[in-house]
PDB file of C-alpha atoms in Angstrom:
ATOM      1  CA  MET A  80      36.479-130.973 -86.528  1.00  0.00           C
ATOM      2  CA  VAL A  81      35.619-134.305 -88.127  1.00  0.00           C
ATOM      3  CA  GLU A  82      33.508-134.361 -91.258  1.00  0.00           C
ATOM      4  CA  SER A  83      31.655-137.357 -92.640  1.00  0.00           C
ATOM      5  CA  HIS A  84      29.171-137.517 -95.460  1.00  0.00           C
ATOM      6  CA  ARG A  85      27.277-139.638 -97.921  1.00  0.00           C
ATOM      7  CA  LYS A  86      26.286-138.042-101.183  1.00  0.00           C
ATOM      8  CA  GLU A  87      22.621-138.925-100.663  1.00  0.00           C
ATOM      9  CA  THR A  88      22.360-137.326 -97.237  1.00  0.00           C
ATOM     10  CA  GLY A  89      24.710-134.350 -97.253  1.00  0.00           C
ATOM     11  CA  HIS A  90      27.333-133.495 -94.662  1.00  0.00           C
ATOM     12  CA  ALA A  91      27.397-134.214 -90.961  1.00  0.00           C
ATOM     13  CA  GLU A  92      29.961-132.586 -88.688  1.00  0.00           C
ATOM     14  CA  TRP A  93      30.921-133.078 -85.072  1.00  0.00           C
ATOM     15  CA  ARG A  94      33.684-132.100 -82.661  1.00  0.00           C
ATOM     16  CA  GLN A  95      36.294-134.803 -82.209  1.00  0.00           C
ATOM     17  CA  TYR A  96      39.110-134.594 -79.669  1.00  0.00           C
ATOM     18  CA  GLY A  97      40.970-137.662 -80.803  1.00  0.00           C
ATOM     19  CA  HIS A  98      41.783-139.589 -83.940  1.00  0.00           C
ATOM     20  CA  PHE A  99      38.338-140.746 -85.074  1.00  0.00           C
ATOM     21  CA  ALA A 100      34.798-140.925 -83.765  1.00  0.00           C
ATOM     22  CA  LYS A 101      33.836-144.084 -81.910  1.00  0.00           C
ATOM     23  CA  ALA A 102      31.210-146.205 -83.620  1.00  0.00           C
ATOM     24  CA  ARG A 103      29.648-148.537 -81.075  1.00  0.00           C
ATOM     25  CA  PHE A 104      29.087-151.197 -83.690  1.00  0.00           C
ATOM     26  CA  ALA A 105      31.458-154.087 -82.968  1.00  0.00           C
ATOM     27  CA  CYS A 106      30.818-156.475 -80.097  1.00  0.00           C
ATOM     28  CA  GLU A 107      33.336-156.727 -77.287  1.00  0.00           C
ATOM     29  CA  SER A 108      34.720-160.076 -78.421  1.00  0.00           C
ATOM     30  CA  CYS A 109      35.368-158.744 -81.958  1.00  0.00           C
ATOM     31  CA  ASN A 110      36.728-155.427 -80.734  1.00  0.00           C
ATOM     32  CA  ASN A 111      39.164-157.111 -78.370  1.00  0.00           C
ATOM     33  CA  GLY A 112      39.802-160.094 -80.629  1.00  0.00           C
ATOM     34  CA  TRP A 113      40.324-160.126 -84.383  1.00  0.00           C
ATOM     35  CA  MET A 114      39.889-156.364 -84.771  1.00  0.00           C
ATOM     36  CA  SER A 115      42.540-155.679 -82.140  1.00  0.00           C
ATOM     37  CA  ASN A 116      44.873-158.201 -83.801  1.00  0.00           C
ATOM     38  CA  LEU A 117      44.345-156.518 -87.176  1.00  0.00           C
ATOM     39  CA  GLU A 118      45.038-153.100 -85.638  1.00  0.00           C
ATOM     40  CA  ASN A 119      48.325-154.395 -84.211  1.00  0.00           C
ATOM     41  CA  GLN A 120      49.311-155.910 -87.552  1.00  0.00           C
ATOM     42  CA  ALA A 121      48.426-152.761 -89.479  1.00  0.00           C
ATOM     43  CA  LYS A 122      49.940-150.243 -87.037  1.00  0.00           C
ATOM     44  CA  PRO A 123      53.566-150.310 -88.302  1.00  0.00           C
ATOM     45  CA  ILE A 124      52.349-150.235 -91.925  1.00  0.00           C
ATOM     46  CA  ILE A 125      50.066-147.240 -91.335  1.00  0.00           C
ATOM     47  CA  GLN A 126      52.852-145.496 -89.416  1.00  0.00           C
ATOM     48  CA  ALA A 127      55.141-145.972 -92.420  1.00  0.00           C
ATOM     49  CA  LEU A 128      52.468-144.501 -94.699  1.00  0.00           C
ATOM     50  CA  LEU A 129      52.205-141.483 -92.418  1.00  0.00           C
ATOM     51  CA  SER A 130      55.913-140.839 -92.986  1.00  0.00           C
ATOM     52  CA  ASP A 131      57.690-139.268 -95.952  1.00  0.00           C
ATOM     53  CA  THR A 132      60.357-141.960 -95.757  1.00  0.00           C
ATOM     54  CA  PRO A 133      60.546-144.038 -98.961  1.00  0.00           C
ATOM     55  CA  VAL A 134      59.242-147.541 -98.352  1.00  0.00           C
ATOM     56  CA  THR A 135      58.076-150.607-100.236  1.00  0.00           C
ATOM     57  CA  PHE A 136      55.768-153.261 -98.801  1.00  0.00           C
ATOM     58  CA  SER A 137      55.520-156.996 -99.266  1.00  0.00           C
ATOM     59  CA  GLY A 138      52.344-158.479-100.700  1.00  0.00           C
ATOM     60  CA  ASN A 139      51.326-159.598 -97.213  1.00  0.00           C
ATOM     61  CA  GLN A 140      51.807-156.101 -95.800  1.00  0.00           C
ATOM     62  CA  ARG A 141      49.753-154.602 -98.617  1.00  0.00           C
ATOM     63  CA  GLU A 142      46.953-157.076 -97.945  1.00  0.00           C
ATOM     64  CA  ILE A 143      46.969-156.263 -94.215  1.00  0.00           C
ATOM     65  CA  ALA A 144      46.731-152.531 -94.974  1.00  0.00           C
ATOM     66  CA  ALA A 145      43.919-153.172 -97.454  1.00  0.00           C
ATOM     67  CA  ARG A 146      41.963-155.343 -95.025  1.00  0.00           C
ATOM     68  CA  TRP A 147      42.420-152.755 -92.265  1.00  0.00           C
ATOM     69  CA  THR A 148      41.100-150.060 -94.609  1.00  0.00           C
ATOM     70  CA  LEU A 149      38.076-152.183 -95.530  1.00  0.00           C
ATOM     71  CA  LYS A 150      37.398-152.992 -91.869  1.00  0.00           C
ATOM     72  CA  THR A 151      37.548-149.285 -91.050  1.00  0.00           C
ATOM     73  CA  ALA A 152      35.210-148.433 -93.939  1.00  0.00           C
ATOM     74  CA  MET A 153      32.753-151.046 -92.701  1.00  0.00           C
ATOM     75  CA  VAL A 154      32.859-149.656 -89.166  1.00  0.00           C
ATOM     76  CA  PHE A 155      32.356-146.115 -90.451  1.00  0.00           C
ATOM     77  CA  GLU A 156      29.105-147.201 -92.068  1.00  0.00           C
ATOM     78  CA  ALA A 157      27.748-147.390 -88.523  1.00  0.00           C
ATOM     79  CA  VAL A 158      28.495-143.686 -87.898  1.00  0.00           C
ATOM     80  CA  GLY A 159      25.857-142.300 -90.243  1.00  0.00           C
ATOM     81  CA  GLY A 160      23.152-144.852 -89.550  1.00  0.00           C
ATOM     82  CA  ARG A 161      21.885-144.416 -93.111  1.00  0.00           C
ATOM     83  CA  GLY A 162      21.880-148.035 -94.235  1.00  0.00           C
ATOM     84  CA  TRP A 163      24.531-150.508 -95.267  1.00  0.00           C
ATOM     85  CA  PHE A 164      26.432-151.248 -98.449  1.00  0.00           C
ATOM     86  CA  TYR A 165      28.676-154.051 -97.184  1.00  0.00           C
ATOM     87  CA  THR A 166      26.813-157.203 -96.298  1.00  0.00           C
ATOM     88  CA  ARG A 167      26.995-159.391 -93.227  1.00  0.00           C
ATOM     89  CA  GLU A 168      28.700-162.049 -95.369  1.00  0.00           C
ATOM     90  CA  GLU A 169      31.365-159.594 -96.543  1.00  0.00           C
ATOM     91  CA  ARG A 170      32.037-158.490 -92.980  1.00  0.00           C
ATOM     92  CA  ALA A 171      32.425-162.147 -92.017  1.00  0.00           C
ATOM     93  CA  VAL A 172      35.051-162.610 -94.748  1.00  0.00           C
ATOM     94  CA  VAL A 173      37.069-159.680 -93.379  1.00  0.00           C
ATOM     95  CA  ARG A 174      36.741-161.132 -89.895  1.00  0.00           C
ATOM     96  CA  SER A 175      38.109-164.452 -91.175  1.00  0.00           C
ATOM     97  CA  GLY A 176      41.270-162.736 -92.383  1.00  0.00           C
ATOM     98  CA  HIS A 177      40.542-162.211 -96.080  1.00  0.00           C
ATOM     99  CA  ILE A 178      39.315-159.657 -98.586  1.00  0.00           C
ATOM    100  CA  PRO A 179      35.894-160.514-100.094  1.00  0.00           C
ATOM    101  CA  ALA A 180      35.879-162.034-103.560  1.00  0.00           C
ATOM    102  CA  GLY A 181      34.923-159.812-106.479  1.00  0.00           C
ATOM    103  CA  TYR A 182      36.245-156.411-107.486  1.00  0.00           C
ATOM    104  CA  THR A 183      37.541-154.476-104.474  1.00  0.00           C
ATOM    105  CA  ALA A 184      40.547-152.180-104.885  1.00  0.00           C
ATOM    106  CA  PHE A 185      42.476-149.865-102.550  1.00  0.00           C
ATOM    107  CA  TRP A 186      44.639-146.762-102.913  1.00  0.00           C
ATOM    108  CA  ALA A 187      46.790-144.601-100.643  1.00  0.00           C
ATOM    109  CA  SER A 188      47.584-140.894-101.052  1.00  0.00           C
ATOM    110  CA  ARG A 189      49.550-138.220 -99.238  1.00  0.00           C
ATOM    111  CA  CYS A 190      47.702-135.229 -97.724  1.00  0.00           C
ATOM    112  CA  MET A 191      48.943-131.713 -97.074  1.00  0.00           C
ATOM    113  CA  ASN A 192      47.226-128.997 -95.047  1.00  0.00           C
ATOM    114  CA  LEU A 193      44.321-131.212 -93.988  1.00  0.00           C
ATOM    115  CA  PRO A 194      42.615-129.633 -90.925  1.00  0.00           C
ATOM    116  CA  GLY A 195      41.518-132.733 -89.023  1.00  0.00           C
ATOM    117  CA  ALA A 196      39.967-135.961 -90.252  1.00  0.00           C
ATOM    118  CA  TYR A 197      37.738-136.703 -93.236  1.00  0.00           C
ATOM    119  CA  SER A 198      35.508-139.564 -94.332  1.00  0.00           C
ATOM    120  CA  ALA A 199      33.149-139.891 -97.272  1.00  0.00           C
ATOM    121  CA  ALA A 200      31.070-142.759 -98.658  1.00  0.00           C
ATOM    122  CA  ASN A 201      29.659-142.351-102.168  1.00  0.00           C
ATOM    123  CA  ASN A 202      27.681-144.507-104.539  1.00  0.00           C
ATOM    124  CA  MET A 203      29.196-144.401-108.015  1.00  0.00           C
ATOM    125  CA  PHE A 204      25.755-144.428-109.612  1.00  0.00           C
ATOM    126  CA  GLU A 205      22.616-142.500-108.815  1.00  0.00           C
ATOM    127  CA  SER A 206      20.680-145.741-108.380  1.00  0.00           C
ATOM    128  CA  ALA A 207      21.682-148.854-106.476  1.00  0.00           C
ATOM    129  CA  ASP A 208      19.102-150.834-108.478  1.00  0.00           C
ATOM    130  CA  LEU A 209      21.167-153.439-110.337  1.00  0.00           C
ATOM    131  CA  SER A 210      18.362-154.054-112.816  1.00  0.00           C
ATOM    132  CA  ARG A 211      18.704-150.419-113.938  1.00  0.00           C
ATOM    133  CA  SER A 212      22.397-149.704-113.673  1.00  0.00           C
ATOM    134  CA  GLY A 213      23.923-153.131-114.359  1.00  0.00           C
ATOM    135  CA  VAL A 214      26.576-152.556-111.681  1.00  0.00           C
ATOM    136  CA  HIS A 215      26.717-150.892-108.298  1.00  0.00           C
ATOM    137  CA  GLY A 216      29.928-149.214-107.217  1.00  0.00           C
ATOM    138  CA  HIS A 217      30.673-147.855-103.751  1.00  0.00           C
ATOM    139  CA  VAL A 218      33.668-145.706-102.759  1.00  0.00           C
ATOM    140  CA  THR A 219      34.837-144.931 -99.226  1.00  0.00           C
ATOM    141  CA  THR A 220      37.566-142.342 -98.652  1.00  0.00           C
ATOM    142  CA  LEU A 221      39.207-141.868 -95.252  1.00  0.00           C
ATOM    143  CA  ALA A 222      41.861-139.300 -94.402  1.00  0.00           C
ATOM    144  CA  ILE A 223      43.645-138.110 -91.296  1.00  0.00           C
ATOM    145  CA  GLY A 224      46.826-136.112 -90.951  1.00  0.00           C
ATOM    146  CA  THR A 225      49.065-136.800 -93.938  1.00  0.00           C
ATOM    147  CA  LEU A 226      47.376-139.993 -95.154  1.00  0.00           C
ATOM    148  CA  ALA A 227      44.307-140.715 -97.262  1.00  0.00           C
ATOM    149  CA  LEU A 228      43.044-144.239 -97.947  1.00  0.00           C
ATOM    150  CA  GLN A 229      40.374-145.214-100.456  1.00  0.00           C
ATOM    151  CA  VAL A 230      38.479-148.413-101.181  1.00  0.00           C
ATOM    152  CA  ILE A 231      36.112-149.109-104.057  1.00  0.00           C
ATOM    153  CA  THR A 232      33.861-152.161-104.363  1.00  0.00           C
ATOM    154  CA  VAL A 233      31.988-152.901-107.586  1.00  0.00           C
ATOM    155  CA  ARG A 234      29.105-155.368-107.702  1.00  0.00           C
ATOM    156  CA  PRO A 235      27.900-156.468-111.129  1.00  0.00           C
ATOM    157  CA  SER A 236      24.334-157.592-111.736  1.00  0.00           C
ATOM    158  CA  VAL A 237      23.467-161.223-112.425  1.00  0.00           C
ATOM    159  CA  ALA A 238      23.409-160.318-116.130  1.00  0.00           C
ATOM    160  CA  VAL A 239      27.186-159.751-116.078  1.00  0.00           C
ATOM    161  CA  PRO A 240      29.246-162.965-116.548  1.00  0.00           C
ATOM    162  CA  LEU A 241      31.151-164.093-113.466  1.00  0.00           C
ATOM    163  CA  ASN A 242      34.444-164.078-115.388  1.00  0.00           C
ATOM    164  CA  ALA A 243      33.937-160.562-116.786  1.00  0.00           C
ATOM    165  CA  VAL A 244      36.928-158.245-116.422  1.00  0.00           C
ATOM    166  CA  ILE A 245      36.063-155.071-114.492  1.00  0.00           C
ATOM    167  CA  THR A 246      38.173-151.967-115.082  1.00  0.00           C
ATOM    168  CA  ILE A 247      37.869-148.515-113.515  1.00  0.00           C
ATOM    169  CA  ASP A 248      39.031-145.898-116.005  1.00  0.00           C
ATOM    170  CA  GLY A 249      38.837-142.867-113.719  1.00  0.00           C
ATOM    171  CA  GLY A 250      41.790-143.998-111.646  1.00  0.00           C
ATOM    172  CA  ASN A 251      44.090-143.924-114.676  1.00  0.00           C
ATOM    173  CA  LEU A 252      43.513-140.263-115.552  1.00  0.00           C
ATOM    174  CA  GLU A 253      46.010-137.614-114.481  1.00  0.00           C
ATOM    175  CA  PRO A 254      46.937-136.717-111.828  1.00  0.00           C
ATOM    176  CA  TRP A 255      45.781-139.920-110.088  1.00  0.00           C
ATOM    177  CA  PRO A 256      48.527-142.334-111.232  1.00  0.00           C
ATOM    178  CA  ARG A 257      51.036-140.020-109.521  1.00  0.00           C
ATOM    179  CA  THR A 258      48.797-139.134-106.581  1.00  0.00           C
ATOM    180  CA  ALA A 259      46.886-142.282-105.558  1.00  0.00           C
ATOM    181  CA  LEU A 260      49.033-145.425-105.393  1.00  0.00           C
ATOM    182  CA  GLN A 261      47.225-148.735-105.810  1.00  0.00           C
ATOM    183  CA  LEU A 262      47.673-150.649-102.592  1.00  0.00           C
ATOM    184  CA  TRP A 263      45.602-153.691-103.547  1.00  0.00           C
ATOM    185  CA  PRO A 264      45.350-155.819-105.630  1.00  0.00           C
ATOM    186  CA  PRO A 265      49.165-155.932-105.912  1.00  0.00           C
ATOM    187  CA  THR A 266      49.246-155.872-109.708  1.00  0.00           C
ATOM    188  CA  ILE A 267      51.077-152.525-109.733  1.00  0.00           C
ATOM    189  CA  GLU A 268      54.341-151.768-107.947  1.00  0.00           C
ATOM    190  CA  PHE A 269      53.827-149.737-104.777  1.00  0.00           C
ATOM    191  CA  GLU A 270      56.601-147.266-103.898  1.00  0.00           C
ATOM    192  CA  TRP A 271      55.832-144.777-101.161  1.00  0.00           C
ATOM    193  CA  PRO A 272      55.492-141.794-101.096  1.00  0.00           C
ATOM    194  CA  PRO A 273      53.680-140.778-104.308  1.00  0.00           C
ATOM    195  CA  ALA A 274      55.068-138.034-106.544  1.00  0.00           C
ATOM    196  CA  MET A 275      52.134-135.710-105.840  1.00  0.00           C
ATOM    197  CA  GLY A 276      49.929-135.034-102.809  1.00  0.00           C
ATOM    198  CA  LEU A 277      46.427-133.806-102.018  1.00  0.00           C
ATOM    199  CA  ASP A 278      46.165-130.166-100.970  1.00  0.00           C
ATOM    200  CA  GLY A 279      43.771-129.620 -98.089  1.00  0.00           C
ATOM    201  CA  GLU A 280      40.175-130.744 -97.821  1.00  0.00           C
ATOM    202  CA  GLY A 281      39.531-129.819-101.461  1.00  0.00           C
ATOM    203  CA  GLY A 282      42.211-132.238-102.589  1.00  0.00           C
ATOM    204  CA  VAL A 283      40.737-135.065-100.509  1.00  0.00           C
ATOM    205  CA  GLU A 284      37.260-134.298-101.851  1.00  0.00           C
ATOM    206  CA  SER A 285      38.631-134.541-105.394  1.00  0.00           C
ATOM    207  CA  LEU A 286      40.004-137.972-104.541  1.00  0.00           C
ATOM    208  CA  ALA A 287      36.652-139.007-103.062  1.00  0.00           C
ATOM    209  CA  SER A 288      34.755-137.992-106.207  1.00  0.00           C
ATOM    210  CA  ARG A 289      37.223-139.055-108.910  1.00  0.00           C
ATOM    211  CA  PHE A 290      35.214-142.096-110.035  1.00  0.00           C
ATOM    212  CA  ARG A 291      31.900-140.323-110.412  1.00  0.00           C
TER     213      ARG A 291
END
């Protein structure tokens, strides 16, 4: 059973006899071109993350894993058909081989006893209206087998200076420093596996909601 949900729309479930549902979103040239190349680059890194074997990654490997996670989050937006957070311009940046400018961060966690696959996309604020909230944050959490990946993108309003420093306090509270390892940006050392894991679907849901 695969479960996917957005906070605003509740849960949607479907039977899945494979790794993930297919979202017929990318064109053939993208699917067989840059997306296929990114999959091939990310495959050995994701395989290492699915293992309990201690491993460290280079900055380039961490960026590849982060870009693969963001690409996957963007594709998963097409599953629900409930509107888009990531823009056409941001998708073009990922296609060009980069991570969009601004505050986007990634984490990886270990899962235990997870029955299938999980995906969740949540707005960090009840309103996406920048004039009301000042910032708009969006979190996507993906998990399958023994691995959970999370990406958060924060967009400040025009009232926030371009050089403002954005910090996310929720990620520094226990047990997250020992459970969710920051994959990108590479400002913190990344040593896999983490000291603690996520127990079942409840553990993954706690990860998905930790910034709210």
